[in-house]
mmCIF file of C-alpha atoms and ligand atoms in Angstrom:
data_model
loop_
_atom_site.group_PDB
_atom_site.id
_atom_site.type_symbol
_atom_site.label_atom_id
_atom_site.label_comp_id
_atom_site.label_asym_id
_atom_site.label_seq_id
_atom_site.Cartn_x
_atom_site.Cartn_y
_atom_site.Cartn_z
ATOM 1 C CA MET C 1 -14.177 -23.691 -9.346
ATOM 2 C CA SER C 2 -17.506 -23.519 -10.638
ATOM 3 C CA ALA C 3 -21.001 -24.201 -8.404
ATOM 4 C CA PRO C 4 -22.510 -27.557 -8.102
ATOM 5 C CA PRO C 5 -25.962 -28.060 -10.380
ATOM 6 C CA LEU C 6 -29.136 -27.556 -7.089
ATOM 7 C CA ASP C 7 -31.962 -30.294 -7.455
ATOM 8 C CA ARG C 8 -34.191 -28.168 -8.125
ATOM 9 C CA ALA C 9 -36.955 -31.172 -7.328
ATOM 10 C CA ALA C 10 -36.085 -31.210 -3.948
ATOM 11 C CA PRO C 11 -37.265 -28.800 -1.274
ATOM 12 C CA PRO C 12 -34.764 -25.811 -0.702
ATOM 13 C CA ASP C 13 -31.245 -26.108 1.649
ATOM 14 C CA GLU C 14 -30.398 -23.263 3.577
ATOM 15 C CA SER C 15 -26.572 -25.488 3.374
ATOM 16 C CA ALA C 16 -26.797 -26.090 -0.456
ATOM 17 C CA LEU C 17 -27.612 -23.091 -1.188
ATOM 18 C CA LEU C 18 -24.271 -21.172 1.194
ATOM 19 C CA ARG C 19 -22.276 -23.134 -0.436
ATOM 20 C CA GLN C 20 -24.145 -22.801 -4.204
ATOM 21 C CA PHE C 21 -24.004 -18.537 -2.733
ATOM 22 C CA ASP C 22 -20.540 -19.062 -1.761
ATOM 23 C CA ALA C 23 -18.623 -21.431 -4.505
ATOM 24 C CA THR C 24 -19.945 -18.589 -6.577
ATOM 25 C CA ILE C 25 -18.816 -15.530 -5.256
ATOM 26 C CA ALA C 26 -15.126 -17.403 -4.806
ATOM 27 C CA ALA C 27 -15.444 -17.134 -8.539
ATOM 28 C CA GLY C 28 -15.791 -14.795 -9.252
ATOM 29 C CA HIS C 29 -19.163 -14.578 -10.151
ATOM 30 C CA ARG C 30 -21.692 -12.359 -10.230
ATOM 31 C CA ILE C 31 -25.589 -12.688 -7.662
ATOM 32 C CA GLU C 32 -28.260 -11.574 -8.877
ATOM 33 C CA PRO C 33 -31.360 -10.474 -7.628
ATOM 34 C CA ARG C 34 -33.421 -14.079 -7.976
ATOM 35 C CA ASP C 35 -30.308 -15.687 -6.747
ATOM 36 C CA TRP C 36 -30.504 -17.068 -2.560
ATOM 37 C CA MET C 37 -28.193 -14.318 -0.288
ATOM 38 C CA PRO C 38 -27.804 -14.765 3.023
ATOM 39 C CA GLU C 39 -30.402 -12.228 4.938
ATOM 40 C CA GLY C 40 -27.186 -10.695 6.545
ATOM 41 C CA TYR C 41 -25.426 -10.331 2.669
ATOM 42 C CA ARG C 42 -28.635 -8.921 2.049
ATOM 43 C CA LYS C 43 -29.080 -6.286 4.643
ATOM 44 C CA THR C 44 -25.762 -5.201 4.219
ATOM 45 C CA LEU C 45 -25.879 -4.478 1.227
ATOM 46 C CA ILE C 46 -28.832 -2.316 1.017
ATOM 47 C CA ARG C 47 -27.315 -0.269 4.087
ATOM 48 C CA GLN C 48 -24.598 0.502 1.570
ATOM 49 C CA ILE C 49 -26.540 1.016 -1.154
ATOM 50 C CA ALA C 50 -29.328 3.088 0.556
ATOM 51 C CA GLN C 51 -26.159 5.049 2.369
ATOM 52 C CA HIS C 52 -24.141 6.046 -1.366
ATOM 53 C CA ALA C 53 -27.668 6.801 -2.937
ATOM 54 C CA HIS C 54 -28.728 9.359 -0.488
ATOM 55 C CA SER C 55 -24.991 10.787 -0.335
ATOM 56 C CA GLU C 56 -25.297 10.702 -4.402
ATOM 57 C CA ILE C 57 -28.474 13.287 -3.312
ATOM 58 C CA ILE C 58 -28.282 14.561 -0.393
ATOM 59 C CA GLY C 59 -24.821 15.897 -2.237
ATOM 60 C CA MET C 60 -26.490 18.326 -4.493
ATOM 61 C CA GLN C 61 -27.377 20.405 -2.232
ATOM 62 C CA PRO C 62 -23.946 22.402 -1.795
ATOM 63 C CA GLU C 63 -23.552 22.358 -5.065
ATOM 64 C CA GLY C 64 -26.795 23.420 -6.053
ATOM 65 C CA ASP C 65 -25.866 26.517 -3.536
ATOM 66 C CA TRP C 66 -24.583 27.734 -6.579
ATOM 67 C CA LEU C 67 -26.280 27.346 -9.128
ATOM 68 C CA LEU C 68 -28.262 30.914 -9.377
ATOM 69 C CA ALA C 69 -24.847 32.318 -8.670
ATOM 70 C CA ALA C 70 -22.775 30.637 -10.975
ATOM 71 C CA PRO C 71 -19.992 33.580 -12.743
ATOM 72 C CA SER C 72 -20.889 32.777 -17.007
ATOM 73 C CA LEU C 73 -23.994 31.279 -18.993
ATOM 74 C CA ARG C 74 -21.078 28.035 -19.870
ATOM 75 C CA ARG C 75 -20.038 27.491 -15.615
ATOM 76 C CA LYS C 76 -24.046 27.071 -15.152
ATOM 77 C CA ALA C 77 -24.197 24.203 -17.479
ATOM 78 C CA ILE C 78 -21.639 22.384 -16.381
ATOM 79 C CA LEU C 79 -22.986 22.755 -13.311
ATOM 80 C CA LEU C 80 -26.311 22.119 -14.329
ATOM 81 C CA ALA C 81 -25.387 19.289 -16.029
ATOM 82 C CA LYS C 82 -23.243 17.544 -13.000
ATOM 83 C CA VAL C 83 -25.565 18.457 -10.532
ATOM 84 C CA GLN C 84 -28.418 16.539 -12.321
ATOM 85 C CA ASP C 85 -26.494 13.563 -13.046
ATOM 86 C CA GLU C 86 -26.424 13.371 -9.261
ATOM 87 C CA ALA C 87 -29.223 13.199 -9.447
ATOM 88 C CA GLY C 88 -29.056 10.370 -11.627
ATOM 89 C CA HIS C 89 -26.724 8.263 -9.236
ATOM 90 C CA GLY C 90 -29.233 8.483 -6.585
ATOM 91 C CA MET C 91 -32.246 7.102 -8.935
ATOM 92 C CA TYR C 92 -29.834 3.627 -10.514
ATOM 93 C CA LEU C 93 -28.947 3.056 -6.322
ATOM 94 C CA TYR C 94 -32.270 3.293 -5.443
ATOM 95 C CA ALA C 95 -33.391 1.201 -8.495
ATOM 96 C CA ALA C 96 -30.611 -1.318 -7.038
ATOM 97 C CA ALA C 97 -31.800 -1.287 -4.052
ATOM 98 C CA GLU C 98 -34.569 -1.769 -4.808
ATOM 99 C CA THR C 99 -34.080 -5.115 -6.220
ATOM 100 C CA LEU C 100 -33.657 -6.317 -2.753
ATOM 101 C CA GLY C 101 -36.121 -5.587 -1.543
ATOM 102 C CA ALA C 102 -36.764 -2.076 -0.213
ATOM 103 C CA ASP C 103 -38.426 0.648 -0.779
ATOM 104 C CA ARG C 104 -37.582 3.590 -2.458
ATOM 105 C CA ALA C 105 -39.752 5.264 0.148
ATOM 106 C CA ASP C 106 -39.126 3.684 3.141
ATOM 107 C CA LEU C 107 -35.391 4.462 2.749
ATOM 108 C CA THR C 108 -36.046 7.649 2.218
ATOM 109 C CA ASP C 109 -38.238 8.343 5.403
ATOM 110 C CA LYS C 110 -35.034 6.678 7.201
ATOM 111 C CA LEU C 111 -32.462 9.272 5.740
ATOM 112 C CA ILE C 112 -35.299 12.394 7.367
ATOM 113 C CA GLU C 113 -35.458 10.760 10.137
ATOM 114 C CA GLY C 114 -31.905 9.907 11.160
ATOM 115 C CA ARG C 115 -32.208 6.221 10.760
ATOM 116 C CA GLN C 116 -29.647 6.135 7.824
ATOM 117 C CA LYS C 117 -26.361 7.967 7.103
ATOM 118 C CA TYR C 118 -24.899 9.809 4.426
ATOM 119 C CA SER C 119 -21.227 10.842 3.797
ATOM 120 C CA SER C 120 -20.156 12.968 6.048
ATOM 121 C CA ILE C 121 -18.969 15.175 3.411
ATOM 122 C CA PHE C 122 -21.923 16.964 2.001
ATOM 123 C CA ASN C 123 -22.307 18.581 5.887
ATOM 124 C CA TYR C 124 -19.704 21.041 5.061
ATOM 125 C CA PRO C 125 -21.270 24.813 3.714
ATOM 126 C CA THR C 126 -19.765 25.728 -0.194
ATOM 127 C CA LEU C 127 -18.750 29.273 1.062
ATOM 128 C CA THR C 128 -16.912 30.399 -2.571
ATOM 129 C CA TYR C 129 -17.197 29.914 -6.060
ATOM 130 C CA ALA C 130 -13.843 28.290 -5.217
ATOM 131 C CA ASP C 131 -15.996 24.909 -4.149
ATOM 132 C CA VAL C 132 -17.534 23.908 -6.695
ATOM 133 C CA GLY C 133 -14.616 23.786 -8.197
ATOM 134 C CA VAL C 134 -13.012 21.750 -5.318
ATOM 135 C CA ILE C 135 -15.646 19.574 -4.248
ATOM 136 C CA GLY C 136 -14.970 18.306 -8.225
ATOM 137 C CA TRP C 137 -11.707 18.013 -7.923
ATOM 138 C CA LEU C 138 -11.509 15.956 -4.585
ATOM 139 C CA VAL C 139 -14.494 15.095 -3.295
ATOM 140 C CA ASP C 140 -15.952 13.411 -7.172
ATOM 141 C CA GLY C 141 -12.194 12.529 -6.947
ATOM 142 C CA ALA C 142 -12.633 10.533 -3.421
ATOM 143 C CA ALA C 143 -16.254 8.944 -4.924
ATOM 144 C CA ILE C 144 -14.600 7.979 -7.502
ATOM 145 C CA CYS C 145 -11.333 5.945 -5.872
ATOM 146 C CA ASN C 146 -14.091 4.461 -3.534
ATOM 147 C CA GLN C 147 -16.408 3.419 -6.736
ATOM 148 C CA VAL C 148 -14.008 2.438 -9.774
ATOM 149 C CA PRO C 149 -13.488 -0.996 -7.476
ATOM 150 C CA LEU C 150 -16.981 -1.616 -6.384
ATOM 151 C CA CYS C 151 -17.742 -1.544 -10.924
ATOM 152 C CA ARG C 152 -16.356 -5.115 -9.875
ATOM 153 C CA SER C 153 -18.712 -5.364 -7.006
ATOM 154 C CA SER C 154 -20.224 -9.318 -6.165
ATOM 155 C CA TYR C 155 -24.155 -8.309 -6.736
ATOM 156 C CA GLY C 156 -24.451 -7.371 -9.627
ATOM 157 C CA PRO C 157 -27.062 -4.303 -10.138
ATOM 158 C CA TYR C 158 -25.134 -2.345 -7.959
ATOM 159 C CA ALA C 159 -21.127 -3.354 -9.694
ATOM 160 C CA ARG C 160 -23.393 -2.123 -13.147
ATOM 161 C CA ALA C 161 -25.451 0.713 -11.576
ATOM 162 C CA MET C 162 -21.400 1.915 -10.466
ATOM 163 C CA ILE C 163 -19.709 1.763 -14.270
ATOM 164 C CA ARG C 164 -22.191 4.300 -15.509
ATOM 165 C CA VAL C 165 -21.703 6.078 -12.950
ATOM 166 C CA CYS C 166 -17.924 6.244 -12.701
ATOM 167 C CA LYS C 167 -17.986 7.384 -16.793
ATOM 168 C CA GLU C 168 -19.651 10.951 -14.573
ATOM 169 C CA GLU C 169 -17.619 10.658 -11.629
ATOM 170 C CA SER C 170 -14.885 11.492 -14.291
ATOM 171 C CA PHE C 171 -16.412 14.355 -15.828
ATOM 172 C CA HIS C 172 -17.268 15.860 -12.717
ATOM 173 C CA GLN C 173 -13.648 15.802 -11.697
ATOM 174 C CA ARG C 174 -12.219 17.140 -14.372
ATOM 175 C CA GLN C 175 -14.971 19.354 -14.990
ATOM 176 C CA GLY C 176 -13.880 20.571 -10.834
ATOM 177 C CA TYR C 177 -9.759 20.379 -11.887
ATOM 178 C CA GLU C 178 -10.167 23.281 -15.017
ATOM 179 C CA LEU C 179 -12.195 25.290 -13.074
ATOM 180 C CA LEU C 180 -9.906 24.810 -10.641
ATOM 181 C CA LEU C 181 -7.165 25.660 -13.257
ATOM 182 C CA THR C 182 -9.280 29.028 -14.895
ATOM 183 C CA MET C 183 -8.857 30.261 -11.467
ATOM 184 C CA MET C 184 -5.097 29.896 -10.261
ATOM 185 C CA ARG C 185 -4.630 31.733 -13.632
ATOM 186 C CA GLY C 186 -6.238 34.546 -12.026
ATOM 187 C CA THR C 187 -6.112 37.431 -9.970
ATOM 188 C CA PRO C 188 -4.588 37.502 -6.534
ATOM 189 C CA GLU C 189 -7.724 37.281 -4.617
ATOM 190 C CA GLN C 190 -8.504 34.291 -6.827
ATOM 191 C CA ARG C 191 -6.278 32.045 -6.774
ATOM 192 C CA ALA C 192 -6.261 32.750 -2.172
ATOM 193 C CA MET C 193 -10.032 31.537 -2.730
ATOM 194 C CA VAL C 194 -9.051 28.796 -3.976
ATOM 195 C CA GLN C 195 -6.297 28.064 -1.626
ATOM 196 C CA ASP C 196 -8.765 28.679 1.575
ATOM 197 C CA ALA C 197 -11.226 26.189 -0.233
ATOM 198 C CA VAL C 198 -8.608 23.846 -0.578
ATOM 199 C CA ASP C 199 -7.974 24.197 3.247
ATOM 200 C CA ARG C 200 -11.104 23.948 4.472
ATOM 201 C CA TRP C 201 -12.019 20.330 1.664
ATOM 202 C CA TRP C 202 -8.987 18.578 1.987
ATOM 203 C CA TRP C 203 -9.278 17.104 5.710
ATOM 204 C CA PRO C 204 -12.794 16.124 5.338
ATOM 205 C CA SER C 205 -11.416 14.851 1.870
ATOM 206 C CA LEU C 206 -9.565 12.211 2.953
ATOM 207 C CA MET C 207 -12.857 10.812 5.975
ATOM 208 C CA MET C 208 -14.671 10.360 3.227
ATOM 209 C CA PHE C 209 -12.895 6.696 3.282
ATOM 210 C CA GLY C 210 -13.620 5.840 5.873
ATOM 211 C CA PRO C 211 -12.810 4.863 9.922
ATOM 212 C CA PRO C 212 -9.284 3.374 9.461
ATOM 213 C CA ASP C 213 -9.014 -0.778 9.272
ATOM 214 C CA ASP C 214 -7.827 -1.567 12.971
ATOM 215 C CA ASP C 215 -11.763 0.721 13.400
ATOM 216 C CA SER C 216 -14.082 -0.919 10.889
ATOM 217 C CA PRO C 217 -16.055 -3.414 12.250
ATOM 218 C CA ASN C 218 -18.059 -4.371 9.421
ATOM 219 C CA SER C 219 -15.469 -4.009 6.397
ATOM 220 C CA ALA C 220 -14.274 -7.607 7.084
ATOM 221 C CA ARG C 221 -17.375 -9.473 6.567
ATOM 222 C CA SER C 222 -18.123 -7.209 3.608
ATOM 223 C CA MET C 223 -14.565 -7.135 2.068
ATOM 224 C CA ALA C 224 -14.782 -11.668 2.214
ATOM 225 C CA TRP C 225 -18.982 -10.859 0.353
ATOM 226 C CA GLY C 226 -17.561 -9.625 -2.050
ATOM 227 C CA ILE C 227 -19.295 -6.667 -1.552
ATOM 228 C CA LYS C 228 -16.168 -3.695 -1.099
ATOM 229 C CA ARG C 229 -13.009 -4.822 -2.681
ATOM 230 C CA HIS C 230 -10.066 -2.306 -0.640
ATOM 231 C CA SER C 231 -10.057 -1.496 2.633
ATOM 232 C CA ASN C 232 -10.768 2.175 3.877
ATOM 233 C CA ASP C 233 -6.898 2.984 4.855
ATOM 234 C CA GLU C 234 -6.026 0.989 0.898
ATOM 235 C CA LEU C 235 -8.439 2.792 -0.976
ATOM 236 C CA ARG C 236 -7.235 6.112 1.389
ATOM 237 C CA GLN C 237 -3.558 5.887 0.372
ATOM 238 C CA ARG C 238 -3.988 5.242 -3.339
ATOM 239 C CA TYR C 239 -6.557 9.103 -2.829
ATOM 240 C CA VAL C 240 -3.836 10.467 -1.181
ATOM 241 C CA ASP C 241 -1.004 9.694 -3.858
ATOM 242 C CA MET C 242 -3.183 10.650 -7.017
ATOM 243 C CA SER C 243 -3.795 13.792 -5.029
ATOM 244 C CA VAL C 244 -0.234 14.984 -4.385
ATOM 245 C CA PRO C 245 0.874 15.957 -7.517
ATOM 246 C CA GLN C 246 -2.418 16.794 -9.506
ATOM 247 C CA ALA C 247 -2.202 19.964 -6.080
ATOM 248 C CA GLU C 248 1.307 20.496 -7.558
ATOM 249 C CA ILE C 249 0.307 21.405 -10.941
ATOM 250 C CA LEU C 250 -2.773 23.444 -9.899
ATOM 251 C CA GLY C 251 0.140 25.540 -7.583
ATOM 252 C CA VAL C 252 -1.813 24.992 -4.755
ATOM 253 C CA THR C 253 -0.545 23.457 -0.612
ATOM 254 C CA LEU C 254 -2.892 20.873 0.378
ATOM 255 C CA PRO C 255 -3.180 21.907 4.210
ATOM 256 C CA ASP C 256 -0.990 19.045 5.392
ATOM 257 C CA PRO C 257 2.999 20.142 7.386
ATOM 258 C CA ASP C 258 3.192 15.912 7.190
ATOM 259 C CA LEU C 259 2.901 15.495 3.250
ATOM 260 C CA ALA C 260 5.683 13.781 2.389
ATOM 261 C CA TYR C 261 7.116 11.015 -0.403
ATOM 262 C CA ASP C 262 8.232 8.862 0.933
ATOM 263 C CA ALA C 263 10.476 6.858 -1.538
ATOM 264 C CA GLU C 264 10.779 3.283 -0.060
ATOM 265 C CA THR C 265 7.282 2.875 -0.273
ATOM 266 C CA GLY C 266 6.575 4.690 -2.840
ATOM 267 C CA HIS C 267 3.541 6.168 -1.468
ATOM 268 C CA TYR C 268 2.983 9.559 0.187
ATOM 269 C CA ARG C 269 2.581 9.623 4.253
ATOM 270 C CA PHE C 270 0.124 12.033 5.909
ATOM 271 C CA GLY C 271 0.049 12.940 9.167
ATOM 272 C CA ALA C 272 -3.064 12.657 12.272
ATOM 273 C CA ILE C 273 -6.797 12.711 10.757
ATOM 274 C CA ASP C 274 -9.112 14.457 12.964
ATOM 275 C CA TRP C 275 -11.153 11.250 13.301
ATOM 276 C CA ASP C 276 -13.306 12.972 16.687
ATOM 277 C CA GLU C 277 -14.537 15.266 13.710
ATOM 278 C CA LEU C 278 -15.152 12.641 11.496
ATOM 279 C CA LYS C 279 -17.689 11.308 14.565
ATOM 280 C CA ARG C 280 -19.055 14.802 15.071
ATOM 281 C CA VAL C 281 -20.060 14.776 11.619
ATOM 282 C CA ILE C 282 -21.607 11.507 11.205
ATOM 283 C CA SER C 283 -23.444 11.137 14.456
ATOM 284 C CA GLY C 284 -25.648 14.799 13.202
ATOM 285 C CA ASN C 285 -23.814 17.735 14.461
ATOM 286 C CA GLY C 286 -21.455 19.118 11.851
ATOM 287 C CA PRO C 287 -22.159 21.811 10.029
ATOM 288 C CA ALA C 288 -24.864 21.558 7.559
ATOM 289 C CA ASN C 289 -26.701 18.295 8.366
ATOM 290 C CA ALA C 290 -29.746 20.231 10.317
ATOM 291 C CA GLU C 291 -30.426 21.968 7.100
ATOM 292 C CA ARG C 292 -29.155 19.025 4.781
ATOM 293 C CA ILE C 293 -31.887 16.600 6.188
ATOM 294 C CA ALA C 294 -35.118 20.438 6.641
ATOM 295 C CA ARG C 295 -34.429 21.167 2.666
ATOM 296 C CA ARG C 296 -34.522 16.862 2.119
ATOM 297 C CA ARG C 297 -38.229 16.550 3.991
ATOM 298 C CA SER C 298 -39.245 19.554 2.974
ATOM 299 C CA ALA C 299 -38.664 18.252 -0.778
ATOM 300 C CA ARG C 300 -39.895 15.357 0.170
ATOM 301 C CA ASP C 301 -43.059 16.411 1.768
ATOM 302 C CA ASP C 302 -43.457 19.886 -0.554
ATOM 303 C CA ASN C 303 -43.421 17.326 -4.200
ATOM 304 C CA ALA C 304 -46.403 14.888 -2.429
ATOM 305 C CA TRP C 305 -48.498 15.603 -4.915
ATOM 306 C CA VAL C 306 -46.181 15.020 -7.884
ATOM 307 C CA ILE C 307 -45.973 11.539 -7.149
ATOM 308 C CA GLU C 308 -49.449 11.184 -6.184
ATOM 309 C CA ALA C 309 -50.949 12.539 -9.302
ATOM 310 C CA ALA C 310 -47.842 10.539 -11.351
ATOM 311 C CA THR C 311 -48.756 7.696 -9.704
ATOM 312 C CA ALA C 312 -52.927 8.076 -9.917
ATOM 313 C CA TYR C 313 -52.464 9.011 -13.462
ATOM 314 C CA ALA C 314 -49.915 5.457 -14.694
ATOM 315 C CA VAL C 315 -53.533 3.942 -12.892
ATOM 316 C CA LYS C 316 -56.071 5.395 -14.740
ATOM 317 C CA HIS C 317 -53.583 4.803 -17.333
ATOM 318 C CA THR C 318 -53.113 0.683 -17.192
ATOM 319 C CA GLU C 319 -56.699 0.799 -17.402
ATOM 320 C CA VAL C 320 -57.774 1.979 -20.563
ATOM 321 C CA ALA C 321 -54.888 0.310 -21.392
ATOM 322 C CA ALA C 322 -56.982 -3.010 -20.250
ATOM 323 C CA ARG C 323 -60.673 -1.988 -22.307
HETATM 324 FE FE1 FE2 K 401 -22.266 11.289 -8.346
HETATM 325 FE FE1 FE2 K 402 -20.027 13.331 -8.961
#
């Protein structure tokens, strides 16, 4: 199916533009920043990309807390590289939001003022070094399930950013799993530490896929627009199916007595998720929400002089070059 050619000489006709937009989506082609797009599509994308960018930046905090306490130089180097990657992911994503006309500083203000959200998972504290491993294995694992289909998202800059992000996420997951395998081969105390971290992170990681499909009002629209490729419940199931065999190899127990393989469907069945907990954490009442936002606020305020200085330098540099 190919899009009908637009008559460039004619005044813009919204219905013709919409037809071309719909045809581009239906053909599986990308929408690019120069293309006309419905306002709802632009707004939905800005909201989703901003929320994603904020998650990458806030997500640096729980693991960043362990940078000075990493148990060896090797672990410190790995963790430092991982946390820096997350900063990079945030930057690609803010840049993708800018192609839609959003302003990066404005998005940060909205995050700090609680007008835009970030992933609920980063509102849980990291209590031991095993949490670093479990975040890599489960949280980055869930992020991979969510993000691989976004490499085929209908908006070009978002889809392209996701390709590199996903490559880095797979390194993140492997470093976490390798850390956990090492700890599981260690002392009984280390094994108990891993099990405790798995007990605390398993259910919140299932919540990362968002509310169930019958309580996710915007999902259908996002799927019709090709922004989203699979429903929340489909992705959650994929994540459970992927994680259970990995838990077995690791030798940990996932904290769900209802978890069982269903030979008929070929999927693992799992217990009921506490959606009230997700609502509580998303609405700002998780264990670390206030701390995460306070730290992001002081990073913005304390480092404002760097942006001012860099901007003044860039202006001066452009003026000198123009002489
Ligand atoms: Fe990331
Ligand atoms: Fe990551």
